[in-house]
Amino acid sequence: MLLIPAIDLKDGRCVRLRQGDLQDATIFSEDPVTVAEQWYDQGARRLHLVDLNGAVAGKPKNEDVIRAIVRAVGDDIPVQIGGGIRDLDTIERYLDFGIEYVIIGTAAVKDPGFLQDACSAFPGNIIVGLDARDGKVATDGWSKLTKHDVLDLGRKFEDYGVESIIYTDIGRDGMLTGVNIEATVRLAQHVRIPVIASGGVTDLTDIEALCEVEQEGVEGVILGRSIYEGTLDFQAAQEMADELNGDEQE
């Protein structure tokens, strides 16, 4: 089970939001590079970056600090980035300076042709982010709920060639209310590519529950508020996940 610390970037700082609300941001650090190095030192095997300003603007807005993070840890562990990615030039620029995976969310739903082009141009580097409430996909920073069913879109995007799917239950994100195991597994069983859980992780109980369904296709989980507020010890969680899944990894 891959435990992936999230570093959400707003105005060059590391923050966390509640349910995607930019007005409800908690600043955790003025120095995201140090945060990235901290998670790497604690055993992180991948980092998840989100350009929150970029998601609103539709183009990268925290690129300087993203580059600095990649310079600091990108040679050692993969870094994935989402937020404001709307064209192939942006993807190419990110990949050129060392980002491993680019996450396409809103643009994938609104312009599936763009996602298809991205998968063709950069095979193996594209992850799609599906954010949903009650099985329906949301877009535009979760402000708009569509009629698209998350299972149908998951299978469609799989056919395009995406590397994996990040599934976020937006009703739980940043709320420390427990991960939505049932919905995550339902999606993982519906597609053949890996699914990464996101939203609501609180403590070791959630990690244990996710490890139990790893064989269903749940490859990893993105960790945010829990590891910043201390309800989950990242290092202990990764060690426990490795122990629980040791037999499968050997």
Short mmCIF file of C-alpha atoms in Angstrom, two decimals:
data_model
loop_
_atom_site.label_atom_id
_atom_site.label_comp_id
_atom_site.label_asym_id
_atom_site.label_seq_id
_atom_site.Cartn_x
_atom_site.Cartn_y
_atom_site.Cartn_z
CA MET A 1 0.00 0.00 0.00
CA LEU A 2 1.46 3.29 -1.16
CA LEU A 3 0.93 6.08 1.38
CA ILE A 4 1.28 9.41 -0.41
CA PRO A 5 1.66 12.63 1.59
CA ALA A 6 -0.14 15.58 0.01
CA ILE A 7 1.34 19.05 -0.21
CA ASP A 8 -1.37 21.50 -1.19
CA LEU A 9 0.06 24.81 -2.39
CA LYS A 10 -1.67 28.16 -2.01
CA ASP A 11 0.26 31.40 -2.47
CA GLY A 12 3.53 29.48 -2.10
CA ARG A 13 2.57 27.96 1.25
CA CYS A 14 1.63 24.45 2.32
CA VAL A 15 -2.04 24.47 3.36
CA ARG A 16 -4.99 22.14 3.85
CA LEU A 17 -8.57 22.84 2.86
CA ARG A 18 -11.85 21.51 4.16
CA GLN A 19 -13.99 20.05 1.36
CA GLY A 20 -12.00 21.98 -1.24
CA ASP A 21 -12.97 25.42 0.08
CA LEU A 22 -10.18 27.91 -0.67
CA GLN A 23 -11.64 30.23 1.95
CA ASP A 24 -11.25 27.53 4.60
CA ALA A 25 -7.50 27.01 4.39
CA THR A 26 -5.19 26.15 7.28
CA ILE A 27 -1.55 27.14 6.73
CA PHE A 28 0.77 24.38 7.89
CA SER A 29 4.07 25.70 6.58
CA GLU A 30 5.59 28.71 4.86
CA ASP A 31 8.25 26.39 3.37
CA PRO A 32 6.78 23.53 1.29
CA VAL A 33 10.25 22.33 0.25
CA THR A 34 11.13 21.56 3.86
CA VAL A 35 7.78 19.75 4.19
CA ALA A 36 8.59 17.64 1.14
CA GLU A 37 12.01 16.75 2.56
CA GLN A 38 10.38 15.88 5.88
CA TRP A 39 8.01 13.35 4.28
CA TYR A 40 10.82 11.89 2.22
CA ASP A 41 12.97 11.49 5.34
CA GLN A 42 10.07 9.67 7.00
CA GLY A 43 9.92 7.11 4.21
CA ALA A 44 7.47 8.51 1.66
CA ARG A 45 7.71 6.73 -1.70
CA ARG A 46 5.74 9.33 -3.65
CA LEU A 47 4.53 12.90 -3.12
CA HIS A 48 1.24 14.43 -4.19
CA LEU A 49 1.30 18.14 -5.02
CA VAL A 50 -1.74 20.30 -5.74
CA ASP A 51 -1.52 23.81 -7.15
CA LEU A 52 -4.68 25.23 -5.58
CA ASN A 53 -4.27 28.67 -7.14
CA GLY A 54 -3.66 26.96 -10.46
CA ALA A 55 -6.86 24.94 -10.14
CA VAL A 56 -8.82 28.19 -9.90
CA ALA A 57 -6.84 30.06 -12.57
CA GLY A 58 -6.71 27.17 -15.04
CA LYS A 59 -2.93 27.45 -15.34
CA PRO A 60 0.06 26.86 -13.05
CA LYS A 61 0.47 29.48 -10.31
CA ASN A 62 2.93 27.87 -7.88
CA GLU A 63 5.44 26.64 -10.41
CA ASP A 64 8.52 28.06 -8.69
CA VAL A 65 7.91 26.15 -5.46
CA ILE A 66 6.90 23.03 -7.41
CA ARG A 67 10.24 23.15 -9.25
CA ALA A 68 12.04 23.61 -5.94
CA ILE A 69 10.33 20.55 -4.46
CA VAL A 70 11.26 18.45 -7.49
CA ARG A 71 14.88 19.64 -7.23
CA ALA A 72 14.91 18.63 -3.58
CA VAL A 73 13.39 15.14 -3.76
CA GLY A 74 12.44 14.37 -7.36
CA ASP A 75 15.58 12.35 -8.07
CA ASP A 76 14.72 10.01 -5.20
CA ILE A 77 10.93 9.55 -5.31
CA PRO A 78 8.19 10.19 -7.90
CA VAL A 79 6.27 13.45 -7.61
CA GLN A 80 2.76 13.88 -9.00
CA ILE A 81 1.04 17.21 -9.60
CA GLY A 82 -2.52 18.36 -10.15
CA GLY A 83 -4.28 21.69 -10.39
CA GLY A 84 -4.74 23.96 -13.39
CA ILE A 85 -3.52 21.53 -16.04
CA ARG A 86 -5.47 22.38 -19.17
CA ASP A 87 -3.09 21.91 -22.11
CA LEU A 88 -0.37 19.63 -23.44
CA ASP A 89 2.34 22.31 -23.15
CA THR A 90 1.83 22.49 -19.39
CA ILE A 91 2.09 18.70 -19.10
CA GLU A 92 5.26 18.65 -21.18
CA ARG A 93 6.85 21.40 -19.11
CA TYR A 94 6.09 19.59 -15.85
CA LEU A 95 7.48 16.31 -17.14
CA ASP A 96 10.57 18.02 -18.53
CA PHE A 97 11.61 19.37 -15.15
CA GLY A 98 11.09 16.09 -13.35
CA ILE A 99 7.44 15.59 -12.42
CA GLU A 100 6.62 11.89 -12.85
CA TYR A 101 2.81 11.96 -13.03
CA VAL A 102 0.43 14.71 -14.09
CA ILE A 103 -3.11 14.61 -12.72
CA ILE A 104 -5.99 15.80 -14.88
CA GLY A 105 -9.30 16.40 -13.13
CA THR A 106 -11.87 18.94 -14.27
CA ALA A 107 -10.41 19.12 -17.77
CA ALA A 108 -10.83 15.35 -18.18
CA VAL A 109 -14.55 15.60 -17.52
CA LYS A 110 -15.18 18.76 -19.52
CA ASP A 111 -12.87 17.93 -22.43
CA PRO A 112 -12.33 14.16 -22.72
CA GLY A 113 -10.53 14.72 -26.02
CA PHE A 114 -7.79 16.59 -24.16
CA LEU A 115 -7.35 13.68 -21.76
CA GLN A 116 -7.18 11.26 -24.68
CA ASP A 117 -4.56 13.42 -26.41
CA ALA A 118 -2.54 13.64 -23.19
CA CYS A 119 -2.55 9.86 -22.73
CA SER A 120 -1.41 9.40 -26.32
CA ALA A 121 1.34 12.02 -26.08
CA PHE A 122 2.60 11.03 -22.62
CA PRO A 123 1.81 7.34 -22.04
CA GLY A 124 2.38 6.20 -18.48
CA ASN A 125 2.49 9.72 -17.08
CA ILE A 126 -1.19 10.66 -16.87
CA ILE A 127 -3.38 10.10 -13.82
CA VAL A 128 -7.03 11.13 -13.81
CA GLY A 129 -8.65 12.61 -10.73
CA LEU A 130 -12.29 11.75 -10.18
CA ASP A 131 -13.91 13.71 -7.37
CA ALA A 132 -17.39 12.52 -6.51
CA ARG A 133 -20.29 12.89 -4.13
CA ASP A 134 -22.89 10.12 -3.92
CA GLY A 135 -21.45 8.52 -7.06
CA LYS A 136 -21.64 11.64 -9.22
CA VAL A 137 -18.53 13.45 -10.44
CA ALA A 138 -17.88 17.05 -9.41
CA THR A 139 -15.80 19.62 -11.30
CA ASP A 140 -14.44 23.16 -10.93
CA GLY A 141 -12.93 22.76 -7.50
CA TRP A 142 -15.92 20.63 -6.49
CA SER A 143 -18.28 23.58 -6.93
CA LYS A 144 -20.29 21.90 -9.70
CA LEU A 145 -21.89 18.47 -9.45
CA THR A 146 -22.34 16.79 -12.83
CA LYS A 147 -24.66 14.00 -13.90
CA HIS A 148 -21.69 11.81 -14.84
CA ASP A 149 -21.49 8.50 -13.00
CA VAL A 150 -18.04 7.92 -11.51
CA LEU A 151 -17.99 4.24 -12.54
CA ASP A 152 -18.85 5.01 -16.16
CA LEU A 153 -16.20 7.73 -16.41
CA GLY A 154 -13.63 5.50 -14.73
CA ARG A 155 -14.05 2.82 -17.36
CA LYS A 156 -14.08 5.36 -20.19
CA PHE A 157 -10.85 7.00 -19.03
CA GLU A 158 -9.25 3.61 -18.50
CA ASP A 159 -9.81 2.92 -22.19
CA TYR A 160 -7.99 6.18 -23.00
CA GLY A 161 -4.87 4.82 -21.30
CA VAL A 162 -4.64 6.66 -17.97
CA GLU A 163 -2.07 5.21 -15.56
CA SER A 164 -4.38 5.22 -12.54
CA ILE A 165 -7.36 6.97 -10.97
CA ILE A 166 -7.37 9.10 -7.84
CA TYR A 167 -10.83 8.80 -6.30
CA THR A 168 -11.81 11.50 -3.83
CA ASP A 169 -14.98 11.44 -1.78
CA ILE A 170 -15.49 15.19 -1.56
CA GLY A 171 -17.94 14.93 1.29
CA ARG A 172 -15.13 13.57 3.46
CA ASP A 173 -12.04 15.41 2.22
CA GLY A 174 -10.30 17.32 4.98
CA MET A 175 -12.98 16.33 7.48
CA LEU A 176 -11.19 13.46 9.28
CA THR A 177 -14.37 11.37 9.11
CA GLY A 178 -12.92 8.14 7.75
CA VAL A 179 -12.18 7.03 4.20
CA ASN A 180 -15.06 5.81 2.02
CA ILE A 181 -13.85 2.24 1.57
CA GLU A 182 -17.04 0.97 -0.06
CA ALA A 183 -17.13 3.55 -2.85
CA THR A 184 -13.38 3.26 -3.47
CA VAL A 185 -13.55 -0.53 -3.77
CA ARG A 186 -16.61 -0.30 -6.03
CA LEU A 187 -14.61 1.81 -8.48
CA ALA A 188 -11.50 -0.37 -8.19
CA GLN A 189 -13.55 -3.46 -9.01
CA HIS A 190 -15.09 -1.70 -12.01
CA VAL A 191 -11.75 -0.92 -13.71
CA ARG A 192 -8.52 -2.80 -14.35
CA ILE A 193 -6.12 0.04 -13.54
CA PRO A 194 -5.03 0.99 -10.01
CA VAL A 195 -7.20 3.27 -7.87
CA ILE A 196 -5.73 5.63 -5.29
CA ALA A 197 -8.02 6.56 -2.41
CA SER A 198 -8.32 10.13 -1.17
CA GLY A 199 -10.39 11.98 1.38
CA GLY A 200 -11.29 11.40 5.00
CA VAL A 201 -8.34 9.34 6.25
CA THR A 202 -8.10 9.85 10.01
CA ASP A 203 -5.94 7.25 11.73
CA LEU A 204 -4.37 3.80 11.54
CA THR A 205 -7.82 2.20 11.43
CA ASP A 206 -8.33 3.67 7.94
CA ILE A 207 -4.92 2.46 6.78
CA GLU A 208 -5.65 -1.02 8.05
CA ALA A 209 -9.01 -1.06 6.27
CA LEU A 210 -7.38 0.07 3.01
CA CYS A 211 -4.69 -2.60 3.27
CA GLU A 212 -7.43 -5.21 3.53
CA VAL A 213 -8.78 -4.18 0.10
CA GLU A 214 -5.46 -3.62 -1.66
CA GLN A 215 -5.94 -6.80 -3.68
CA GLU A 216 -9.17 -5.33 -5.05
CA GLY A 217 -7.04 -2.79 -6.92
CA VAL A 218 -6.64 -0.02 -4.35
CA GLU A 219 -2.97 0.81 -4.89
CA GLY A 220 -2.51 3.62 -2.42
CA VAL A 221 -3.97 6.51 -0.49
CA ILE A 222 -3.31 10.24 -0.37
CA LEU A 223 -2.83 11.62 3.12
CA GLY A 224 -3.51 15.22 4.05
CA ARG A 225 -4.97 16.75 7.17
CA SER A 226 -4.44 13.60 9.25
CA ILE A 227 -0.65 13.69 8.96
CA TYR A 228 -0.50 17.47 9.43
CA GLU A 229 -2.75 17.57 12.49
CA GLY A 230 -1.19 14.46 14.00
CA THR A 231 -4.13 12.06 14.08
CA LEU A 232 -1.99 9.77 11.92
CA ASP A 233 1.73 9.18 12.31
CA PHE A 234 2.95 8.82 8.73
CA GLN A 235 6.03 6.75 9.48
CA ALA A 236 4.12 4.36 11.74
CA ALA A 237 1.35 4.07 9.15
CA GLN A 238 3.75 3.14 6.34
CA GLU A 239 5.52 0.61 8.54
CA MET A 240 2.19 -0.97 9.49
CA ALA A 241 1.07 -1.07 5.86
CA ASP A 242 4.31 -2.78 4.87
CA GLU A 243 3.86 -5.37 7.62
CA LEU A 244 0.23 -6.04 6.70
CA ASN A 245 1.03 -6.44 3.02
CA GLY A 246 4.43 -8.05 3.47
CA ASP A 247 3.34 -11.40 2.11
CA GLU A 248 2.03 -9.85 -1.11
CA GLN A 249 5.22 -7.84 -1.66
CA GLU A 250 7.61 -10.77 -1.18
#
